[in-house]
CSV table of C-alpha atoms in Angstrom, one decimal:
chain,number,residue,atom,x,y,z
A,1,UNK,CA,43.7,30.3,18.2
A,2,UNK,CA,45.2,29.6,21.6
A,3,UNK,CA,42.5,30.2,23.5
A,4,UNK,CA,39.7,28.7,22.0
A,5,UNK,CA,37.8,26.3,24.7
A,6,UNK,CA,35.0,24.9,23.6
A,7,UNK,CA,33.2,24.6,27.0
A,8,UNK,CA,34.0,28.1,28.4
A,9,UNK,CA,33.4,30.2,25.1
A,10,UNK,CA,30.3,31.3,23.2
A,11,UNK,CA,29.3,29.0,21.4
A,12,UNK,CA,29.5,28.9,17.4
A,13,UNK,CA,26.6,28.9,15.2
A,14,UNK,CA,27.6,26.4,12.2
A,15,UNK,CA,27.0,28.5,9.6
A,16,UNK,CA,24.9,26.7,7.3
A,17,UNK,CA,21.6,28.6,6.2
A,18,UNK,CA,18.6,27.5,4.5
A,19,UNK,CA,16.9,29.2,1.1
A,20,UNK,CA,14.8,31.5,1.7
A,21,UNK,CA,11.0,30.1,2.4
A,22,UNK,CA,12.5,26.3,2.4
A,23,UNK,CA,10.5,24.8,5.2
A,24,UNK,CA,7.2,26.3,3.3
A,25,UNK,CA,8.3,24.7,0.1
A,26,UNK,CA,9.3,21.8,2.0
A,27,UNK,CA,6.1,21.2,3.6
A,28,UNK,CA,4.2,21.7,0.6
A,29,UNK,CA,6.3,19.9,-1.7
A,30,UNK,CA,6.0,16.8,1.2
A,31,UNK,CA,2.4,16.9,1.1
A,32,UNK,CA,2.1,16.2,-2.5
A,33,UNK,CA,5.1,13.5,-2.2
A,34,UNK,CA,3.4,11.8,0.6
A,35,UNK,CA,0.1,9.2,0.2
A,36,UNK,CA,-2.0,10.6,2.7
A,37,UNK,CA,-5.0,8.4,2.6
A,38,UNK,CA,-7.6,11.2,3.1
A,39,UNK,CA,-9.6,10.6,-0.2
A,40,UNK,CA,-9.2,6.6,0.2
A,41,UNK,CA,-12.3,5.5,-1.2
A,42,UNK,CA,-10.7,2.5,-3.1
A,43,UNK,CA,-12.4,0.4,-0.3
A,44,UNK,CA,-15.8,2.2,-0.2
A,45,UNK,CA,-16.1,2.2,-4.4
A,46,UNK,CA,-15.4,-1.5,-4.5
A,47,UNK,CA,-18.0,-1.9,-2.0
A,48,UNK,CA,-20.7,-0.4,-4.1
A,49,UNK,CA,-19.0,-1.9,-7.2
A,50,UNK,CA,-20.2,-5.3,-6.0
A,51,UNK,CA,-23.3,-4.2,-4.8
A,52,UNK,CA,-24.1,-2.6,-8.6
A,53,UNK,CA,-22.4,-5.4,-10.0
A,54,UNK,CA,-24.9,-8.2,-8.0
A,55,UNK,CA,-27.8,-5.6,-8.4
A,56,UNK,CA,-27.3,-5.4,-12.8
A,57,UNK,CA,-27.2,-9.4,-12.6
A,58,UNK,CA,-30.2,-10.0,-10.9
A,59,UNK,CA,-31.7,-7.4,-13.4
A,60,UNK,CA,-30.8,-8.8,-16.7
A,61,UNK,CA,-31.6,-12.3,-15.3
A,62,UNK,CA,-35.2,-11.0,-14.6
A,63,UNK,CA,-35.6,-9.3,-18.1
A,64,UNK,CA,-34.2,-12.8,-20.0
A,65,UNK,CA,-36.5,-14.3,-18.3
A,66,UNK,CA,-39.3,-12.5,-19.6
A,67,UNK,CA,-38.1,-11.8,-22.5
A,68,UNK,CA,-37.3,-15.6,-23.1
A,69,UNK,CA,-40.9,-16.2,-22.2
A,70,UNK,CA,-42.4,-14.1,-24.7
A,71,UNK,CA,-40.3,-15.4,-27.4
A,72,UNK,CA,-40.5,-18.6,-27.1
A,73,UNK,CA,-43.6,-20.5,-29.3
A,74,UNK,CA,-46.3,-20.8,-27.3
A,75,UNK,CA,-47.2,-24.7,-26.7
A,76,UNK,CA,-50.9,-25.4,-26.9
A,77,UNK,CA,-52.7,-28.7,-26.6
A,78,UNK,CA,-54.6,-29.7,-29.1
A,79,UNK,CA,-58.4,-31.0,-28.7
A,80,UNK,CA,-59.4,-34.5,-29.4
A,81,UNK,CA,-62.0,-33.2,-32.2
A,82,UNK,CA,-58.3,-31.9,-33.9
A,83,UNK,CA,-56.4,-34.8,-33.2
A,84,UNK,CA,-59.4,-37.4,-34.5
A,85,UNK,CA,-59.3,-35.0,-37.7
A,86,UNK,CA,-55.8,-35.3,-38.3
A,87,UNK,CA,-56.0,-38.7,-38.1
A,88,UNK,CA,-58.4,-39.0,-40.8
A,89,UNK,CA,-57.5,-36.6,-43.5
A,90,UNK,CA,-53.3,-38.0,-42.4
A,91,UNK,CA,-54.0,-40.7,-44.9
A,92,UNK,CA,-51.8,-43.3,-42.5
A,93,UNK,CA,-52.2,-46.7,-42.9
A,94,UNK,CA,-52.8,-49.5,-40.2
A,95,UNK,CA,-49.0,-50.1,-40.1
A,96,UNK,CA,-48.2,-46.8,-39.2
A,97,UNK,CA,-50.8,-46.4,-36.6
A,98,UNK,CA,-48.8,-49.2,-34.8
A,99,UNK,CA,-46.1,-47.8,-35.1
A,100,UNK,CA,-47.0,-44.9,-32.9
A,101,UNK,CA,-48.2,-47.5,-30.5
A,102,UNK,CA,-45.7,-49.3,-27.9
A,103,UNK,CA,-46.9,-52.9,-26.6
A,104,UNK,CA,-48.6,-51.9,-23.7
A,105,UNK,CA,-51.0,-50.2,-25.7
A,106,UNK,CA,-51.1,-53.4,-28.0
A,107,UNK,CA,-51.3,-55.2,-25.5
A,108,UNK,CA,-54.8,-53.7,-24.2
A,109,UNK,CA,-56.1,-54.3,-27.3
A,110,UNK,CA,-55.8,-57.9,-27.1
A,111,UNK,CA,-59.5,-59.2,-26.2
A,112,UNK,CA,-59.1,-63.2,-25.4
A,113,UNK,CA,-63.3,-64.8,-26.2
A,114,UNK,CA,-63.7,-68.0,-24.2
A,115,UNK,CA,-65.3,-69.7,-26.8
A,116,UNK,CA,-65.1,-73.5,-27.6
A,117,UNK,CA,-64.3,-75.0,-30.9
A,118,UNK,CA,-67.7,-76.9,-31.2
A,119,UNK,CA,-69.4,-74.0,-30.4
A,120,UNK,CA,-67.9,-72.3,-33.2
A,121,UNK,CA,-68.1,-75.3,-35.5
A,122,UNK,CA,-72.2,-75.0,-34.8
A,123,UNK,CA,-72.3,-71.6,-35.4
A,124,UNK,CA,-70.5,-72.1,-38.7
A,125,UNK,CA,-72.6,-75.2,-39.8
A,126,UNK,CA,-76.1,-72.8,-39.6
A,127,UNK,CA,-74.4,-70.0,-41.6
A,128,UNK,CA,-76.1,-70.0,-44.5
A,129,UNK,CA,-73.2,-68.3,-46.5
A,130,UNK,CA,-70.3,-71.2,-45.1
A,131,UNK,CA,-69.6,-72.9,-48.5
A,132,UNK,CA,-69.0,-69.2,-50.3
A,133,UNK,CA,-66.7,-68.7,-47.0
A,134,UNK,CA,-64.6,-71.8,-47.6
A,135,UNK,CA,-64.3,-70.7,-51.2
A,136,UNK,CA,-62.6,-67.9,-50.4
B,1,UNK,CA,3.9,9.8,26.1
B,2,UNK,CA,0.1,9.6,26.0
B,3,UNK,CA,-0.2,12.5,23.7
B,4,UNK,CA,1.9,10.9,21.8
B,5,UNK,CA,0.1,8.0,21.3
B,6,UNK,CA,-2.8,10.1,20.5
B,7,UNK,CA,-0.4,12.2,17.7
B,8,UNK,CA,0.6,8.5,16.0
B,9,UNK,CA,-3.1,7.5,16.0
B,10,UNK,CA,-4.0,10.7,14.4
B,11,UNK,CA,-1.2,10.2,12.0
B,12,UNK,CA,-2.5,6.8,11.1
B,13,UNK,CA,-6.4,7.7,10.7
B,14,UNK,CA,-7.2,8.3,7.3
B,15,UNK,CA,-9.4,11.0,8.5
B,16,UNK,CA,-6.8,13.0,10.4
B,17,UNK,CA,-3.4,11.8,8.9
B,18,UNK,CA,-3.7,14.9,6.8
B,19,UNK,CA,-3.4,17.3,9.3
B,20,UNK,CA,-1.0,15.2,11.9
B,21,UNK,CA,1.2,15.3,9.1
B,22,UNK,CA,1.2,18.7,8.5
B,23,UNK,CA,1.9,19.4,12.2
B,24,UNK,CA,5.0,16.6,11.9
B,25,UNK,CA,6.3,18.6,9.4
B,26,UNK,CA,6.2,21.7,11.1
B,27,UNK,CA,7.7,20.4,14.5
B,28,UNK,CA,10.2,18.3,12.8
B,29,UNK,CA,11.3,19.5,9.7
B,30,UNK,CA,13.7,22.4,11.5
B,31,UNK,CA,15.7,20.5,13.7
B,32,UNK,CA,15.8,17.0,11.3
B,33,UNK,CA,17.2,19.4,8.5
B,34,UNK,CA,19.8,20.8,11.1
B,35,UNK,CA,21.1,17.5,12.5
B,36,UNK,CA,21.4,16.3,8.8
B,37,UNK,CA,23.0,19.2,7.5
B,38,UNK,CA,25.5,18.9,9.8
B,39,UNK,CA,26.2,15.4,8.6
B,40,UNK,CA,26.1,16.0,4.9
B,41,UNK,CA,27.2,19.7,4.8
B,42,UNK,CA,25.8,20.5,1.9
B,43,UNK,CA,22.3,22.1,1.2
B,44,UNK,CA,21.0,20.0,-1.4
B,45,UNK,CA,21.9,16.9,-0.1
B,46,UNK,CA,20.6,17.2,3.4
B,47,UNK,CA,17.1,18.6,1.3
B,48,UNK,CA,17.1,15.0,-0.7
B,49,UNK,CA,17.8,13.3,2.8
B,50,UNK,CA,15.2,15.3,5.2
B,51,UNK,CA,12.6,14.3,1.9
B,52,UNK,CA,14.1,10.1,2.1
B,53,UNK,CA,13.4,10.7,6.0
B,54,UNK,CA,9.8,12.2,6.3
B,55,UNK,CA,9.1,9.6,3.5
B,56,UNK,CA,10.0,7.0,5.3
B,57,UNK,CA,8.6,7.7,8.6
B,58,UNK,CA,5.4,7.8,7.0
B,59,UNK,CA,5.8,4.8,5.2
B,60,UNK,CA,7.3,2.7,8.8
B,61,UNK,CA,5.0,4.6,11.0
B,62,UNK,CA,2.5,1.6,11.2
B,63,UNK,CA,4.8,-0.6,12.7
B,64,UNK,CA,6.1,1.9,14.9
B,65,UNK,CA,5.7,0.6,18.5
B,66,UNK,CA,6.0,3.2,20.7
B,67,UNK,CA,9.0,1.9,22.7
B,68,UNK,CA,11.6,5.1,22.3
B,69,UNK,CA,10.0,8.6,21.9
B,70,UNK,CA,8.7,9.7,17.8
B,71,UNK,CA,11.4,12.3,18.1
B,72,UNK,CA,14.4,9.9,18.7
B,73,UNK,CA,13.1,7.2,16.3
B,74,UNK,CA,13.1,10.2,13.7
B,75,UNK,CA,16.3,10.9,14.3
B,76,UNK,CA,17.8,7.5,14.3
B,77,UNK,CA,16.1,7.6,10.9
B,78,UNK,CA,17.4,10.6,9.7
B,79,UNK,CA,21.3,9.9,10.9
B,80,UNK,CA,20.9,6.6,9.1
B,81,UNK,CA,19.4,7.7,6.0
B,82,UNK,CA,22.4,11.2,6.4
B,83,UNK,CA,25.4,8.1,6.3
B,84,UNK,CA,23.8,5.9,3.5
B,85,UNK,CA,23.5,8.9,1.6
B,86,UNK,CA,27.1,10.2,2.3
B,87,UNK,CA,29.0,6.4,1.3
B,88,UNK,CA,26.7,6.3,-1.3
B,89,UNK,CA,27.9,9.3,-3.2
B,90,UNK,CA,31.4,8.4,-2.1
B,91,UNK,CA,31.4,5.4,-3.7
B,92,UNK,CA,29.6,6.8,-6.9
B,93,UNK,CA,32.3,9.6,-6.8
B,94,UNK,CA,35.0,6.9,-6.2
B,95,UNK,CA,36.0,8.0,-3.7
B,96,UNK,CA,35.7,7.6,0.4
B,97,UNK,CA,33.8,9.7,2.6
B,98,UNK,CA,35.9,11.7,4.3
B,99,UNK,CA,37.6,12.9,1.3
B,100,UNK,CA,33.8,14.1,0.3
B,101,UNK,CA,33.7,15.6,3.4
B,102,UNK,CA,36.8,17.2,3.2
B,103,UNK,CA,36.0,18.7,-0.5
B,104,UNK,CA,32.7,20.1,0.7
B,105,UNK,CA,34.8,22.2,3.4
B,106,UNK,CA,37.1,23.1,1.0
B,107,UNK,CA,34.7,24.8,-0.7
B,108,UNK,CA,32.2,26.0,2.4
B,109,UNK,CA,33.6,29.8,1.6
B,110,UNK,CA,31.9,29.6,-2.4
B,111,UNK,CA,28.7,27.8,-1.0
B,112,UNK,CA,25.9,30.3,-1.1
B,113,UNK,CA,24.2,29.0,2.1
B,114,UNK,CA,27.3,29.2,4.2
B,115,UNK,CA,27.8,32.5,5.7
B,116,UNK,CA,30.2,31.7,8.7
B,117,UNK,CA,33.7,33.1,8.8
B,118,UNK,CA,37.1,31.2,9.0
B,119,UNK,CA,36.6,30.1,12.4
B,120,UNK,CA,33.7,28.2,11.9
B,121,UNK,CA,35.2,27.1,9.0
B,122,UNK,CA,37.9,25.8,10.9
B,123,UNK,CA,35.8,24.4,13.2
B,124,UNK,CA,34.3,22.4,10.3
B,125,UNK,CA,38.1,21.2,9.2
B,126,UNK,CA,38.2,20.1,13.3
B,127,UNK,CA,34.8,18.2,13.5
B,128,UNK,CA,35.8,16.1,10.2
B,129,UNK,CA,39.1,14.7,12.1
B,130,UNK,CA,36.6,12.7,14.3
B,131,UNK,CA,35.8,9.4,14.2
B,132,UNK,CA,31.8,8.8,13.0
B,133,UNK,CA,30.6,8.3,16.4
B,134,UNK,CA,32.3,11.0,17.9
B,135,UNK,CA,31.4,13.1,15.1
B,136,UNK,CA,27.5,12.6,15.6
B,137,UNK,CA,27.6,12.9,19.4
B,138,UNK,CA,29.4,16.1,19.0
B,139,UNK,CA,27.3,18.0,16.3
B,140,UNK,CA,24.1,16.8,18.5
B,141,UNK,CA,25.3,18.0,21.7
B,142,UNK,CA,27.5,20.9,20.6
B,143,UNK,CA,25.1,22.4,18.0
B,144,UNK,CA,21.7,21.0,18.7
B,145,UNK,CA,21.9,21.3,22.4
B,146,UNK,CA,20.3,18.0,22.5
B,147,UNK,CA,20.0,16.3,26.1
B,148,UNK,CA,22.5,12.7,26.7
B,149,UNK,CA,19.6,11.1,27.8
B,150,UNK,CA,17.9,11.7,24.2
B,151,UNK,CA,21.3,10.9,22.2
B,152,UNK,CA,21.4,7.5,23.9
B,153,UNK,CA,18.1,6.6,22.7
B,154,UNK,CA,18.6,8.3,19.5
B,155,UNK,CA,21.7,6.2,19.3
B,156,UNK,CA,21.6,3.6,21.9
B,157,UNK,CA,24.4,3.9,23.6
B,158,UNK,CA,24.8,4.9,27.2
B,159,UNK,CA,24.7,8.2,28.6
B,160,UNK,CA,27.8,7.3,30.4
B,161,UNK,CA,29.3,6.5,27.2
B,162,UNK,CA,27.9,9.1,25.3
B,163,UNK,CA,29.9,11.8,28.3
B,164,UNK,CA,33.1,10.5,27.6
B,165,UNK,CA,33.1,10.5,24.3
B,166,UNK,CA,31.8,14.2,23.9
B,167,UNK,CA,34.7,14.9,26.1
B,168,UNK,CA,37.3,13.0,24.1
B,169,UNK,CA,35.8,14.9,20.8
B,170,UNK,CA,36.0,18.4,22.7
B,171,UNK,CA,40.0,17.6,23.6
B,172,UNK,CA,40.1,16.7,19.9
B,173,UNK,CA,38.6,19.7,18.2
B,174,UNK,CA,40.0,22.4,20.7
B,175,UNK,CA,43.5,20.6,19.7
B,176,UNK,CA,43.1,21.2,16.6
B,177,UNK,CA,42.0,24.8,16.6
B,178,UNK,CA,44.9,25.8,18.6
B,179,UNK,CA,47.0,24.1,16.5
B,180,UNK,CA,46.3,24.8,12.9
């Protein structure tokens, strides 16, 4: 081949070809290959996932709540006519009265009399009774 | 270059990357298949490449920045992606990449999608004597009819550069025609 110049002749095709339909295929076979992030709602669903997530908390809180409230024994006070009752069918002797009492409270029940010793002493002497008192 | 910049924002919206991509494809697919082929030679490899290319593209479009033209920065991905593949299977093969070559255009005549004649295959035979460089600069130019001024961004080098060494690839192929 002498006279083949590449600048002045025809030019050559390469010679490779392509299957039949390959671009289609390709194109196709691209899209599936490819993560095209048309149905991205990964973002959007977490979105709402917190929002139901915050939503069903706030719920369930509510409903313990009441729920707790219902259960729970109910307190009630009890009237003095009950408590005075109690007191006397308890059987409880002086000791454990005291018991339930801290010193302030024993401490109000101290009454101090101003009373002088011969005062007493004449009140004792006109008693009738003193010499059965002094017995015992 | 502004409809450009409106094609790369399209490909990069969710709500229209479907379609942008569909239209890449269809622009690019024809000629990035081409300028592969005539690196790798064979069908089936230039198919696993073109699929490595448009995947990546997609997957580096983002940081893109718009500073050559989508077409050349295609292409410099494609030619890249073409050469790893080629010393790749070299090296699997254990062998180098111009022996590959050379097998695959020993056996152009028995591959079904190769239908040129003895000429071309010669012209084949010619192209592989080439060093790389000249090699790509002469299957762009010579086959793809692509412009210097888009070779030297696709493969930054000067267009003056780019000239001579078509030229010195031209003397080289048309030498070896006449002479074998």
């Amino acid at each position: 081949m002498e006279d083949f110049k590449i600048q002045e002749d025809q030019k050559l095709q390469s010679g490779f070809k392509v299957p039949e339909l390959y671009f289609v295929s390709l194109s196709e076979k691209m899209m599936t290959q490819i993560p095209i992030k048309n149905t991205n709602v990964i973002p959007l669903f977490n979105k709402r996932k917190k929002w139901y997530l915050a939503a069903a908390a706030v719920l369930i809180l509510a409903l313990s709540i009441t729920v707790f409230q219902k259960m729970s024994p109910q307190m009630i006070e009890p009237d003095g006519t009950t408590l005075e009752n109690y007191l006397v069918s308890a059987n409880n002797t002086e000791n454990d009265l005291v018991d339930l009492l801290d010193e302030e409270d024993i401490k109000n029940f101290s009454v101090t009399y101003d009373i002088e010793d011969k005062t007493i002493e004449d009140l004792l002497s006109q008693n009738p009774n003193l010499e059965q008192y002094i017995i015992e | 270059m502004e409809e450009e910049s409106v094609f790369i924002k399209q490909l990069l919206d969710p709500k229209t990357q479907n379609d942008a991509f569909q239209k890449l494809l269809f622009i690019y697919q024809k000629p990035l298949y081409h300028h592969i082929r005539n690196i790798v030679l064979n069908h089936d490899d230039a198919d696993d490449v073109l699929q490595n290319t448009f995947i990546k593209v997609f997957q580096y479009l983002k940081n893109f920045k718009g500073e050559s033209k989508l077409f050349s920065w295609m292409y410099r991905i494609a030619t890249n992606e073409a050469i790893t593949f080629i010393n790749q299977k070299a090296k699997k093969n254990a062998t180098t990449s111009e022996a590959l070559q050379t097998k695959i255009v020993d056996n152009l005549k028995a591959d079904a999608y190769f239908d040129g004649d003895e000429v071309q295959i010669k012209l084949q035979r010619a192209i592989l004597t080439l060093p790389e460089k000249q090699k790509l600069v002469f299957n762009m130019r010579y086959f793809q009819d692509l412009k210097y001024e888009e070779m030297s961004e696709i493969l930054g080098t000067s267009v003056g550069a780019l000239k001579a060494s078509y030229h010195h690839a031209v003397k080289k192929v048309e030498d070896f025609v006449k002479h074998h």
